[in-house]
Short mmCIF file of C-alpha atoms and ligand atoms in Angstrom, two decimals:
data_model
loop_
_atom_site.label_atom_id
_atom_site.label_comp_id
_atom_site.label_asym_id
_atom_site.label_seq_id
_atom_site.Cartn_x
_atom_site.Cartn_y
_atom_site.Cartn_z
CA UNK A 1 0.00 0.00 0.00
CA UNK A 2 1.31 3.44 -0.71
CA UNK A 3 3.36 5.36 1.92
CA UNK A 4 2.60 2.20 4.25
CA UNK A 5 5.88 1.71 6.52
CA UNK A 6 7.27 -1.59 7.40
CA UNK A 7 6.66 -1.77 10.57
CA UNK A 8 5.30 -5.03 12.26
CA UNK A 9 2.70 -4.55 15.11
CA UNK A 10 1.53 -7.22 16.54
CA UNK A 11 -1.44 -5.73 18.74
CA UNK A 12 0.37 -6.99 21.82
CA UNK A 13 2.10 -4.80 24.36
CA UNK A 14 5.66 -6.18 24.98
CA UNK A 15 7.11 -5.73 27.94
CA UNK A 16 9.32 -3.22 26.46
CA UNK A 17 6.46 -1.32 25.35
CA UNK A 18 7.25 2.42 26.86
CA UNK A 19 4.25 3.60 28.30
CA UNK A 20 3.02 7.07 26.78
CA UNK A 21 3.53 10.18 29.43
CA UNK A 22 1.69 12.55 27.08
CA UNK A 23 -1.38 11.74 24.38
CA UNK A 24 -2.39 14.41 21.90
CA UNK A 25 -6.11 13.61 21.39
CA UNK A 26 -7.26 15.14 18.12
CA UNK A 27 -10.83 15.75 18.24
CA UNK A 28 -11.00 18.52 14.98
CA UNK A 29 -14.98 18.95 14.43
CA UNK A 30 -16.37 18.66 18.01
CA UNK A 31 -15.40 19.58 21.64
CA UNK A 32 -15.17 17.47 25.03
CA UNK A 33 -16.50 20.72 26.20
CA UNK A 34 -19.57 20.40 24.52
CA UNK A 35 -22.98 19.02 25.58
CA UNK A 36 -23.69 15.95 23.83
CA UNK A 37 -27.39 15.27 22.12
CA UNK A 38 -27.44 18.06 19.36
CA UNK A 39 -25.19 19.06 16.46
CA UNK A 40 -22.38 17.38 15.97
CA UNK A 41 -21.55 16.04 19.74
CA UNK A 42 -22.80 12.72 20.49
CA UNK A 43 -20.55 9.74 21.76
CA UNK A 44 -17.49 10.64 20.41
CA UNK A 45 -17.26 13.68 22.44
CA UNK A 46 -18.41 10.76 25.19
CA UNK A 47 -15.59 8.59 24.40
CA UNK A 48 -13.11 11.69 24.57
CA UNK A 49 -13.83 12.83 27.64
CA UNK A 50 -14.13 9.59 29.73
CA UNK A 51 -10.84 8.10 28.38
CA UNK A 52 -9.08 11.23 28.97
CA UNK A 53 -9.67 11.56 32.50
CA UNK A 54 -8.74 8.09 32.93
CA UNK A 55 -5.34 8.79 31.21
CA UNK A 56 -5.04 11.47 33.38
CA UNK A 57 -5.76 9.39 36.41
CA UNK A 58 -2.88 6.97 35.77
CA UNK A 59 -0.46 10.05 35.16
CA UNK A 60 -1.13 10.37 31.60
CA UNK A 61 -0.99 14.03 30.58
CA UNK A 62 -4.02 14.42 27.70
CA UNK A 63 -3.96 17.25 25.63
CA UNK A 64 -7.17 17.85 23.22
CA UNK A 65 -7.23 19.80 20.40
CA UNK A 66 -10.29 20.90 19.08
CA UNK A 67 -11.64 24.04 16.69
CA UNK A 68 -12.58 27.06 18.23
CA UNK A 69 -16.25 27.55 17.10
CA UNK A 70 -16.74 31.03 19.43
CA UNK A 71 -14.78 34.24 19.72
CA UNK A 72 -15.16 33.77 24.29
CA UNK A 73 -13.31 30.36 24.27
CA UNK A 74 -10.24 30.81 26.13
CA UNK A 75 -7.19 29.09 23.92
CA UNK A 76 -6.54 27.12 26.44
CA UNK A 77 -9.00 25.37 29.26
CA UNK A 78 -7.74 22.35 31.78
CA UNK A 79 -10.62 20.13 31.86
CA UNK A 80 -9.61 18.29 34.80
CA UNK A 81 -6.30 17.93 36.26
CA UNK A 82 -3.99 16.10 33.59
CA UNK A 83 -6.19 16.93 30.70
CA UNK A 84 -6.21 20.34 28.34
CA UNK A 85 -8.14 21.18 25.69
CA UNK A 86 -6.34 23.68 22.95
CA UNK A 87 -8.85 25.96 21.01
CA UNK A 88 -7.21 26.02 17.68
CA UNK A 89 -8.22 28.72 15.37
CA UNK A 90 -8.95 27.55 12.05
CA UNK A 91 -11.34 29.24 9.73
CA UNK A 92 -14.21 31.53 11.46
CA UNK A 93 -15.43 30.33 14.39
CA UNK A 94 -18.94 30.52 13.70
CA UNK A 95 -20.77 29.25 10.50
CA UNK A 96 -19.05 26.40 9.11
CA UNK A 97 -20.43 22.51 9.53
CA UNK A 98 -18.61 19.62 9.41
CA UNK A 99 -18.90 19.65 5.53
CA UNK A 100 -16.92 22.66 5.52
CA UNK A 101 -13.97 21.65 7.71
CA UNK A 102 -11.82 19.88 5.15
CA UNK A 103 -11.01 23.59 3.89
CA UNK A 104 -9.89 24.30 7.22
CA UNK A 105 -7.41 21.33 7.59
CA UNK A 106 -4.57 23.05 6.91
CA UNK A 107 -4.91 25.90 9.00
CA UNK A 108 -5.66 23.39 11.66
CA UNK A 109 -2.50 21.21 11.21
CA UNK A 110 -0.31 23.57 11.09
CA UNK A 111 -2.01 25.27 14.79
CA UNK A 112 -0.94 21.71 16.24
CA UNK A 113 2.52 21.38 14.82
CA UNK A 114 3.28 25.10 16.13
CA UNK A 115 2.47 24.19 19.57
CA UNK A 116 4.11 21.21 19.63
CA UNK A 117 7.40 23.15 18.50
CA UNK A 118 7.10 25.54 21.16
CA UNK A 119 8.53 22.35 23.08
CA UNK A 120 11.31 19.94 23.67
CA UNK A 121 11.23 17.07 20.79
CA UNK A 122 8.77 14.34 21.85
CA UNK A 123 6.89 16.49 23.76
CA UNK A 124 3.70 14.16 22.78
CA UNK A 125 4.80 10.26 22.21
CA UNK A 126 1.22 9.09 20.81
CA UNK A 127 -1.55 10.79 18.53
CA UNK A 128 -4.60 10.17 18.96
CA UNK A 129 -6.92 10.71 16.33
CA UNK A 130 -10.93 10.60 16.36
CA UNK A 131 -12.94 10.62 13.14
CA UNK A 132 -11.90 11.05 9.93
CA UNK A 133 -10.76 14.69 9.55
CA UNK A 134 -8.59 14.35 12.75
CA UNK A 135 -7.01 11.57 11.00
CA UNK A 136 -5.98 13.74 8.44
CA UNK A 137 -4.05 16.20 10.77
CA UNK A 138 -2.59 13.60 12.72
CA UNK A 139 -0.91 11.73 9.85
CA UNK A 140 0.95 14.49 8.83
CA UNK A 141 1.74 15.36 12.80
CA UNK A 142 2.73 11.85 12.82
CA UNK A 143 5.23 12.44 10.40
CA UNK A 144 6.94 15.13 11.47
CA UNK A 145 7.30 13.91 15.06
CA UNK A 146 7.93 10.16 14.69
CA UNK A 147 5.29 9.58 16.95
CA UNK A 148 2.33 6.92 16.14
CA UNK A 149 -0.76 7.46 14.83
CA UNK A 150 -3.68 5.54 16.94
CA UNK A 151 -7.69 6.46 14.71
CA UNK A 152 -10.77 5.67 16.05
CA UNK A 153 -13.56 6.22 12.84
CA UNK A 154 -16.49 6.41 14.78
CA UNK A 155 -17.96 6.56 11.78
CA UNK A 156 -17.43 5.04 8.65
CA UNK A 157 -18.91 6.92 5.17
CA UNK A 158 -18.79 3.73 2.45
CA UNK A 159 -21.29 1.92 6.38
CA UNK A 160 -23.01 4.49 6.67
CA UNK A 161 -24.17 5.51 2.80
CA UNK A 162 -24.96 1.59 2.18
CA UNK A 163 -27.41 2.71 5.26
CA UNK A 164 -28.74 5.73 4.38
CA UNK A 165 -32.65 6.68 5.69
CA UNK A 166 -34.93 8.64 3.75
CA UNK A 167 -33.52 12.44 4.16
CA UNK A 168 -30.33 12.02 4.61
CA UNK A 169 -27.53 12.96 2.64
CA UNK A 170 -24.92 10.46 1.40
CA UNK A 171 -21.54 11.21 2.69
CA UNK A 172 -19.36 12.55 -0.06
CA UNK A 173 -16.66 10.81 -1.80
CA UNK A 174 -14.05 12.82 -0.71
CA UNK A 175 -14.88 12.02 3.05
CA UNK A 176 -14.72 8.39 1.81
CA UNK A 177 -10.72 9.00 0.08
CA UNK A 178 -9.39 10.72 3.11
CA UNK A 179 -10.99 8.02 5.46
CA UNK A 180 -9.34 5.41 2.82
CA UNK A 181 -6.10 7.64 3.49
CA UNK A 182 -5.95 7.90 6.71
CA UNK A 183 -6.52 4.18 7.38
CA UNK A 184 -3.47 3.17 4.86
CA UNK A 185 -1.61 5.25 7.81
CA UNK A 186 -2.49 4.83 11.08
CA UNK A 187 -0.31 2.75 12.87
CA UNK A 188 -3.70 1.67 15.52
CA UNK A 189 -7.20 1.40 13.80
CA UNK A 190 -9.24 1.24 16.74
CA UNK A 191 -12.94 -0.08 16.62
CA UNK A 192 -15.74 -0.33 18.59
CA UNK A 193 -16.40 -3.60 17.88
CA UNK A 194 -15.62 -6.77 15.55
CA UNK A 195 -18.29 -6.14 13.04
CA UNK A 196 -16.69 -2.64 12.74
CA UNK A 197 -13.16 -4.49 12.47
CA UNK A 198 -14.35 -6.55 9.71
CA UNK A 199 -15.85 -3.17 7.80
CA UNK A 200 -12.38 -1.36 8.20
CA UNK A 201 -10.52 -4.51 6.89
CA UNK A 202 -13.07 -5.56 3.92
CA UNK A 203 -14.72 -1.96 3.06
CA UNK A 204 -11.38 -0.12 3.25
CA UNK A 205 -8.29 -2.61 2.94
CA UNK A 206 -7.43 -2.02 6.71
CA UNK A 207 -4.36 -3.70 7.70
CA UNK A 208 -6.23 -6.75 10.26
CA UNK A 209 -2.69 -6.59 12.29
CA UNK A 210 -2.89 -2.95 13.11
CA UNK A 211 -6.90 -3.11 13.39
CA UNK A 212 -7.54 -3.72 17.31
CA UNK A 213 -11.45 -4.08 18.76
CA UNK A 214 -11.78 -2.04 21.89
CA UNK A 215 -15.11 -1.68 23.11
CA UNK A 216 -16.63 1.61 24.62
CA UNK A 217 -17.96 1.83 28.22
CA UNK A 218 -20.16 3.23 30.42
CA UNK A 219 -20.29 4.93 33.56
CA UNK A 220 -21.93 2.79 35.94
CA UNK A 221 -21.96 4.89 39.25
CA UNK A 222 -22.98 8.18 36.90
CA UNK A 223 -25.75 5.33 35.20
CA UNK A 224 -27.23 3.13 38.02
CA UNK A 225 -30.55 1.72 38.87
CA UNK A 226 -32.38 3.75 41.33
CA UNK A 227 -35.82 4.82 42.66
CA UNK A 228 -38.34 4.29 39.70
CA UNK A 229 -40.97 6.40 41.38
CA UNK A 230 -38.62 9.30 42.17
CA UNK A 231 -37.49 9.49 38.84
CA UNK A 232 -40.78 9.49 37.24
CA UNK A 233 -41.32 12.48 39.37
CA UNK A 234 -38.31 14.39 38.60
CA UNK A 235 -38.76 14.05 34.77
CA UNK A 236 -42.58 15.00 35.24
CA UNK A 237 -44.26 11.16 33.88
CA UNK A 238 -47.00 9.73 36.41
CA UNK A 239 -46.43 6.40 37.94
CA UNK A 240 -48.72 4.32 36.40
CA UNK A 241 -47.40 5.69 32.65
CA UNK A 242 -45.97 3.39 29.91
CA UNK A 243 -43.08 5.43 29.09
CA UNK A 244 -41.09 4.75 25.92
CA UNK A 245 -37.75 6.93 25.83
CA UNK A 246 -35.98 7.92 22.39
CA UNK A 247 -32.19 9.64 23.26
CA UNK A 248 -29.57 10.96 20.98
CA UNK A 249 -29.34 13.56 17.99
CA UNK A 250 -32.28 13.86 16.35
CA UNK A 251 -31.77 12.99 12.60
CA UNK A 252 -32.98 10.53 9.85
CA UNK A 253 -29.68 8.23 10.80
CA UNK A 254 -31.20 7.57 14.27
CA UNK A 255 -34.90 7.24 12.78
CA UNK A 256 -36.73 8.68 15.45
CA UNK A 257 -39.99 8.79 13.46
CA UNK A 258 -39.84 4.78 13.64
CA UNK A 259 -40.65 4.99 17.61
CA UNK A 260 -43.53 7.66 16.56
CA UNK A 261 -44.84 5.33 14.09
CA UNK A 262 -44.33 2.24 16.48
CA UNK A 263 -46.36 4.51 19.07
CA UNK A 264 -49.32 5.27 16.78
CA UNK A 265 -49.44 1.42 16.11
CA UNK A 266 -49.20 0.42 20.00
CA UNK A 267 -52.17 3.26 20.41
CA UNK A 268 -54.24 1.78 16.95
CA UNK A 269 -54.18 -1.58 18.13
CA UNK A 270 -54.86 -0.96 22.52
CA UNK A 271 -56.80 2.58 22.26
CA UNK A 272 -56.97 2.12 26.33
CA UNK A 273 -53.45 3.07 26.56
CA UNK A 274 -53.61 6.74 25.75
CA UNK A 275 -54.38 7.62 29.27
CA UNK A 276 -51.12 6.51 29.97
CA UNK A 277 -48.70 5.95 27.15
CA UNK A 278 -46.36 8.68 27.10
CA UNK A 279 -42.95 8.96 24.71
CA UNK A 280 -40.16 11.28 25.47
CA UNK A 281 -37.42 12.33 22.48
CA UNK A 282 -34.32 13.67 24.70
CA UNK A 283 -31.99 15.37 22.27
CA UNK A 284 -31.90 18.02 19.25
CA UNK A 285 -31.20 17.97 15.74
CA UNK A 286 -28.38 17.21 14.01
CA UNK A 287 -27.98 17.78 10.17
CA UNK A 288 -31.07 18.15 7.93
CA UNK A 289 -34.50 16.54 6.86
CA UNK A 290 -36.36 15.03 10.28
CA UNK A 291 -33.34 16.82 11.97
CA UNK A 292 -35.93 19.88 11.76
CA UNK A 293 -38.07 19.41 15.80
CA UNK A 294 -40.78 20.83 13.87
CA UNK A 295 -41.12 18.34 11.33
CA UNK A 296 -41.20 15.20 14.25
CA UNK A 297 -43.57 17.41 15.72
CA UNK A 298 -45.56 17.55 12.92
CA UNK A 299 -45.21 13.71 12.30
CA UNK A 300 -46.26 13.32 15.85
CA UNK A 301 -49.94 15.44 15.14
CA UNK A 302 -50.26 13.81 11.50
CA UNK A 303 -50.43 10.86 13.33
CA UNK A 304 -52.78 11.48 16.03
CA UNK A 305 -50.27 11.17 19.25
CA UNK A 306 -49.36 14.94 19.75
CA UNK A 307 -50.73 14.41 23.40
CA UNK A 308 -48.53 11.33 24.08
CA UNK A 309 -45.24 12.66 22.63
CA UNK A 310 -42.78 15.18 24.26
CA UNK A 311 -39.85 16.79 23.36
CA UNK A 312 -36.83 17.34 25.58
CA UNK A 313 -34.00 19.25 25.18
CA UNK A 314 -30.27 17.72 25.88
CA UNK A 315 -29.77 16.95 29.34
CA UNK A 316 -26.64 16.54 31.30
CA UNK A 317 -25.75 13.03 32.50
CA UNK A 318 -27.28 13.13 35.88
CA UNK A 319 -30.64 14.88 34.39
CA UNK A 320 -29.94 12.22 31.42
CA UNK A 321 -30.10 9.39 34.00
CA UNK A 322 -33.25 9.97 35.82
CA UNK A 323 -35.21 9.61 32.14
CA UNK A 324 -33.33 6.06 31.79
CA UNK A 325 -34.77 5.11 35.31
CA UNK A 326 -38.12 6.59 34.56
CA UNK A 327 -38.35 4.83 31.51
CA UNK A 328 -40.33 1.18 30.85
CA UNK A 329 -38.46 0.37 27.46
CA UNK A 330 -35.62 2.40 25.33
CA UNK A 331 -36.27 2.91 21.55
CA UNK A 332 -33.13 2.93 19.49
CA UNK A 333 -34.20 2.49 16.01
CA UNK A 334 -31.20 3.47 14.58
CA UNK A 335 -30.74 2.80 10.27
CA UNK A 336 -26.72 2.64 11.58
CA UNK A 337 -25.00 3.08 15.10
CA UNK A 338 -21.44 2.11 15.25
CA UNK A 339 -21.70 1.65 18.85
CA UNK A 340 -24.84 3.24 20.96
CA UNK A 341 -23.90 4.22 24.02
CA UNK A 342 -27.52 5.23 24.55
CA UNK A 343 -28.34 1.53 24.87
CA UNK A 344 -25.74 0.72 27.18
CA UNK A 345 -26.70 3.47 29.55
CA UNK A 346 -29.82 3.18 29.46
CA UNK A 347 -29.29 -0.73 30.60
CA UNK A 348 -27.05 0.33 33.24
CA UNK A 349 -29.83 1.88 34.46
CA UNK A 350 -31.75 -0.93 34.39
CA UNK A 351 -33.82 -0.14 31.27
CA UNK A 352 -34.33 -2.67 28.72
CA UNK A 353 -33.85 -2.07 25.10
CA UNK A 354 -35.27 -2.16 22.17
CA UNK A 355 -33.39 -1.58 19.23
CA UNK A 356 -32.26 -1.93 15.13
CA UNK A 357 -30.06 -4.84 14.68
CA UNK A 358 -27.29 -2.60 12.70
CA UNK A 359 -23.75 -2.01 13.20
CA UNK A 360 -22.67 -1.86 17.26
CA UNK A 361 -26.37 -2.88 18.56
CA UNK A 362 -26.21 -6.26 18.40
CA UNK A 363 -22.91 -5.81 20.85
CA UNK A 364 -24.48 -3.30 23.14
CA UNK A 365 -27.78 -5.37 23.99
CA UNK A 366 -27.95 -9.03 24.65
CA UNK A 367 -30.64 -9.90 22.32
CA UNK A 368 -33.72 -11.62 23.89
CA UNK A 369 -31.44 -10.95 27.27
CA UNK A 370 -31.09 -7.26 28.15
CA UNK A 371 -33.55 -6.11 25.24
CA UNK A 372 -34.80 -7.32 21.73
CA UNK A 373 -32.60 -6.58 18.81
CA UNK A 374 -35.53 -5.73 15.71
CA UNK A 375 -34.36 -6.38 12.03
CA UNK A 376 -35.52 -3.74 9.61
CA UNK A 377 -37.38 -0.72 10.89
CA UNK A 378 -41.14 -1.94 10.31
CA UNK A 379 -43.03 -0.17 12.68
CA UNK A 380 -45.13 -3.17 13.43
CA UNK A 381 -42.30 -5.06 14.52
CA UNK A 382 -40.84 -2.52 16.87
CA UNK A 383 -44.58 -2.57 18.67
CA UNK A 384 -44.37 -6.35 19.03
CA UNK A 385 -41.19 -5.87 20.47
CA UNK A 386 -41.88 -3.10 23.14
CA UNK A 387 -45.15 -4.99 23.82
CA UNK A 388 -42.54 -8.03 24.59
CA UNK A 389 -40.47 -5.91 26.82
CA UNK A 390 -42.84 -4.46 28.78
CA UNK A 391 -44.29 -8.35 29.17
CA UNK A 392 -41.02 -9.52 30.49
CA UNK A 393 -39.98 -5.90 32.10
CA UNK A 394 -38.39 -7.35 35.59
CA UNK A 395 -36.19 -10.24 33.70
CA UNK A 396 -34.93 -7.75 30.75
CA UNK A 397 -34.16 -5.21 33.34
CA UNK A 398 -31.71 -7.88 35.52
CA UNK A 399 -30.62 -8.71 31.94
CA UNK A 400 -30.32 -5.41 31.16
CA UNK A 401 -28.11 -4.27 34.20
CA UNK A 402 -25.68 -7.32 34.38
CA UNK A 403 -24.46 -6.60 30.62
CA UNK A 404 -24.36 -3.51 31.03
CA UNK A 405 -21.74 -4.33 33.91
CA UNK A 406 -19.40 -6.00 31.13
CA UNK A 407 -18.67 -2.34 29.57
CA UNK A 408 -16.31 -0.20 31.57
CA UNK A 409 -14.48 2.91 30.96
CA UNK A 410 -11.61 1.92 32.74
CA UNK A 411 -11.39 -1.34 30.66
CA UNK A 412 -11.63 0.87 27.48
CA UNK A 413 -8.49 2.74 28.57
CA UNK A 414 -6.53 0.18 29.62
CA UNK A 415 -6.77 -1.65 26.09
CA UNK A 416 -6.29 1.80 24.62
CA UNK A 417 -2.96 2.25 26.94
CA UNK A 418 -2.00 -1.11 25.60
CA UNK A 419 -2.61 0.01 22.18
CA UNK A 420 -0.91 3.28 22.38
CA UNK A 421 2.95 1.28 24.42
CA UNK A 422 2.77 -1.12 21.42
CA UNK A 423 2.34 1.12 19.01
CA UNK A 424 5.30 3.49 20.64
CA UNK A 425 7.66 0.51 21.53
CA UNK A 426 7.71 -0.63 17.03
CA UNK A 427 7.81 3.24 16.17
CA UNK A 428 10.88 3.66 17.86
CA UNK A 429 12.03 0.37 17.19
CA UNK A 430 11.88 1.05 13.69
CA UNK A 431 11.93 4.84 13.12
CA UNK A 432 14.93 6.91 13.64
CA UNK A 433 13.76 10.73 15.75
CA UNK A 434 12.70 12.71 12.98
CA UNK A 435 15.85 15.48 13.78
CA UNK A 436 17.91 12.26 13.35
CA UNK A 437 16.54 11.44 10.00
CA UNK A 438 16.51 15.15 8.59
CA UNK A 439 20.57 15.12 9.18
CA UNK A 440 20.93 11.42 7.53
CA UNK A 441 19.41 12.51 4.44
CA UNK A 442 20.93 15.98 4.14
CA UNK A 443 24.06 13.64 4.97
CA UNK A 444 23.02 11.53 1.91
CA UNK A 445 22.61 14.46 -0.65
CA UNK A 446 26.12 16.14 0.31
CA UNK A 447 27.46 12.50 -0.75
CA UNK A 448 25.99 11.80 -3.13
CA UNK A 449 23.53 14.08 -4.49
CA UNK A 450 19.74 13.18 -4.31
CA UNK A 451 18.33 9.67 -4.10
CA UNK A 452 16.82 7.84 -6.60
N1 UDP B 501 -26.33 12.41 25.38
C1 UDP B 501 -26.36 13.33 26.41
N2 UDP B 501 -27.48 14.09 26.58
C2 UDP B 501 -28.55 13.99 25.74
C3 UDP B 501 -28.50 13.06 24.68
C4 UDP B 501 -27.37 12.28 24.53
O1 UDP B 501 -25.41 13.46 27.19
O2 UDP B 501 -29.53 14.71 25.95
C5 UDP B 501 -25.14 11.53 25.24
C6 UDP B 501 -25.47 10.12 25.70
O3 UDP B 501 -25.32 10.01 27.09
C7 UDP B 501 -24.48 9.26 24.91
C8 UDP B 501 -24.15 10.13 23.69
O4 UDP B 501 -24.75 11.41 23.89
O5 UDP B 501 -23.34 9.01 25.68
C9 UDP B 501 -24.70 9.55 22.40
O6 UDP B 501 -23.91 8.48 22.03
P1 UDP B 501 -24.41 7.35 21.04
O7 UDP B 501 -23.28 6.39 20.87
O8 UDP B 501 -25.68 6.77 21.51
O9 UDP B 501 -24.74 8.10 19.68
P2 UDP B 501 -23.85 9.08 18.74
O10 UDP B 501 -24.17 10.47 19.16
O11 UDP B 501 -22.42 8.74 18.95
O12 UDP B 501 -24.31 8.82 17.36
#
């Protein structure tokens, strides 16, 4: 493969694996700092956040750079101690969305190699890259420092366009080369889970030796089971209700209008229930088509169920938690979900499942176990399933709580620490310091002009 190095990871950490002192996380379209549930921050700024302040709990300095989309971010802000997140200018800070930010690559790249050489070489022994435009800075970064490059996709454009809902745009092709790029030179392709493995490896040549599973977590002390009534109260749902909960960015992708539909059909079939069915949609658009509240809403009144449906903004983790617990059954209909972390919260709070048998799903609920898994996104079959959930409520939620309890955080980092020593220990096994090789070539032209 072009530019490909010959280095030989093996995906084990030898015992003479260094460990890293300082990461730089690369996190170019969306910001730790930001609330998840609208735009463009969902789990990855999740993922971000929770691995870097375990890194920074085993004396791992993190430092996160991300675009500065507001004129009143500080350039620098210290998340907690042992982690920073850099504001990088790069294009204005307002207006552009994540289609736009390829422009702005440049700019951004070289931001990150300027601060890095207001320091000592190997300031930063491991990059960290998260989706595909981060990627793009950090091979180059990765170049110039001898450092290696560890990507986590996310997201994949060739998945997601073969998954596309009505509404949605495809991703372009040019998303699809530089993800092609930028897996040809990561040194780490990290993935949620083996289905996404196999994708990176069949769907975009991925080298299976440098492609490593590492699954996401959950925070089970933030997400716990706790007082069902209490809950209900807080989030404003009687105690007798039948409450269906939809969480995440609201857009085609996540199908949202499936639960609606799935809602009308519960209603069509058991009219009794609209004295107490009630469905709450936590979250707020992202991208276009049913991204727009007003067109769910609409959905919502076109079929009948206005009364039974309402919408919540974003809510912080501990807000987010008491809607798990107040919730009978979660709806994630997703057309594609690399992971869903909404599914394995919601289980940690002892909330079965319901959800699309696509992409990470099937990992994050224990079909027939925790939840049902659904394949397709008939309506009619998502109403059969909640109508099975709610049937076997007690047993899914025990289900639902002990696999949640398999996912951890700190598990997540450790493999990732793992990752990031064997990736370190080949680099410098292999690569002279970058200073080192600069003087060995210019050595190599005085002698004998340039090579061939
Ligand atoms: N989230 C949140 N508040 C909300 C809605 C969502 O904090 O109101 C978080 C949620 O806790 C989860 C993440 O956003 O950790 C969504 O991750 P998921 O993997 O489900 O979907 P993604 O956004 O990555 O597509």
């Amino acid at each position: 493969m072009p530019g490909r190095r010959p280095l030989r990871p093996t995906g084990q950490r030898t015992g003479r694996s260094p460990l890293p002192r300082r990461v730089a996380t690369l996190s170019v379209h969306t910001s730790p700092l930001d609330q998840p549930g609208a735009g463009d921050a969902g789990g990855l700024n999740v993922y971000v956040v929770e691995v870097s302040r375990r890194l920074a709990a085993r004396g791992i300095a993190v430092e996160v750079f991300t675009r500065a989309t507001s004129s009143d971010l500080p350039p620098v802000v210290e998340m907690v101690p042992g982690v920073t997140v850099r504001h990088v200018s790069a294009g204005p800070f307002e207006g552009l969305g994540k289609h736009d930010l390829p422009a702005q690559l440049c700019a951004f790249t070289a931001a990150v190699l300027r601060e890095e050489a207001r320091h000592e070489p190997g300031h930063y022994d491991v990059l960290h890259s998260h989706y595909w435009l981060s990627g793009q800075v950090g091979w180059l970064a990765r170049d110039r420092w001898g450092v290696p490059l560890v990507h986590s996709a996310h997201t994949l454009a060739k998945v997601k366009n073969a998954a596309l809902a009505d509404g949605d745009e495809p991703e372009p092709r040019a998303r699809v080369i530089g993800e092609e790029q930028v897996v040809a030179e990561a040194d780490r392709l990290i993935a949620n889970t083996a289905e996404e493995a196999r994708q990176l490896v069949r769907w975009y040549d991925a080298d299976p030796a440098r492609t490593l599973v590492v699954p996401p977590g959950v925070d089970l002390e933030r997400f716990a089971p706790g007082d069902r009534a209490a809950a209900r109260r807080a989030v404003g749902v009687a105690d007798d209700a039948l409450v269906l909960l939809f969480v995440g960015r609201i857009q085609p992708l996540k199908a949202p209008d499936v639960l609606l539909h799935a809602a009308a059909r519960l209603l069509a079939d058991e009219p009794g229930l609209r004295a107490r069915l009630q469905v709450l949609v936590v979250g707020a658009p992202s991208g276009s088509g049913l991204a727009e509240p007003r067109q769910l809403q609409e959905l919502a009144v076109s079929l009948g169920i206005a009364d039974v449906v309402r919408f919540v903004p974003p809510q912080a983790p501990a807000a987010l938690a008491e809607h798990y617990r107040a919730a009978d059954v979660a709806v994630v209909p997703s057309h594609n979900e690399s992971f869903g972390l909404v599914a394995l919260e919601a289980q940690a709070c002892g909330t079965p499942v319901v959800a699309a048998a696509v992409g990470g799903l099937p990992t994050a609920v224990d079909d027939g176990v925790s939840g049902v898994l659904v394949d397709g996104h008939d309506p009619a079959d998502y109403a059969a399933a909640i109508r099975k959930v709610v049937e076997q409520r007690d047993l899914l939620a025990a289900g639902a709580r002990r696999h949640a309890a398999r996912f951890s955080w700190d598990r997540t980092t450790e493999s990732l620490v793992d990752a990031y020593a064997a990736a370190i220990g080949e680099m410098r096994a292999v690569v002279r310091p970058p200073r080192e090789r600069v003087r060995a070539a210019v050595r190599a032209f005085s002698v004998g002009g340039p090579a061939r």
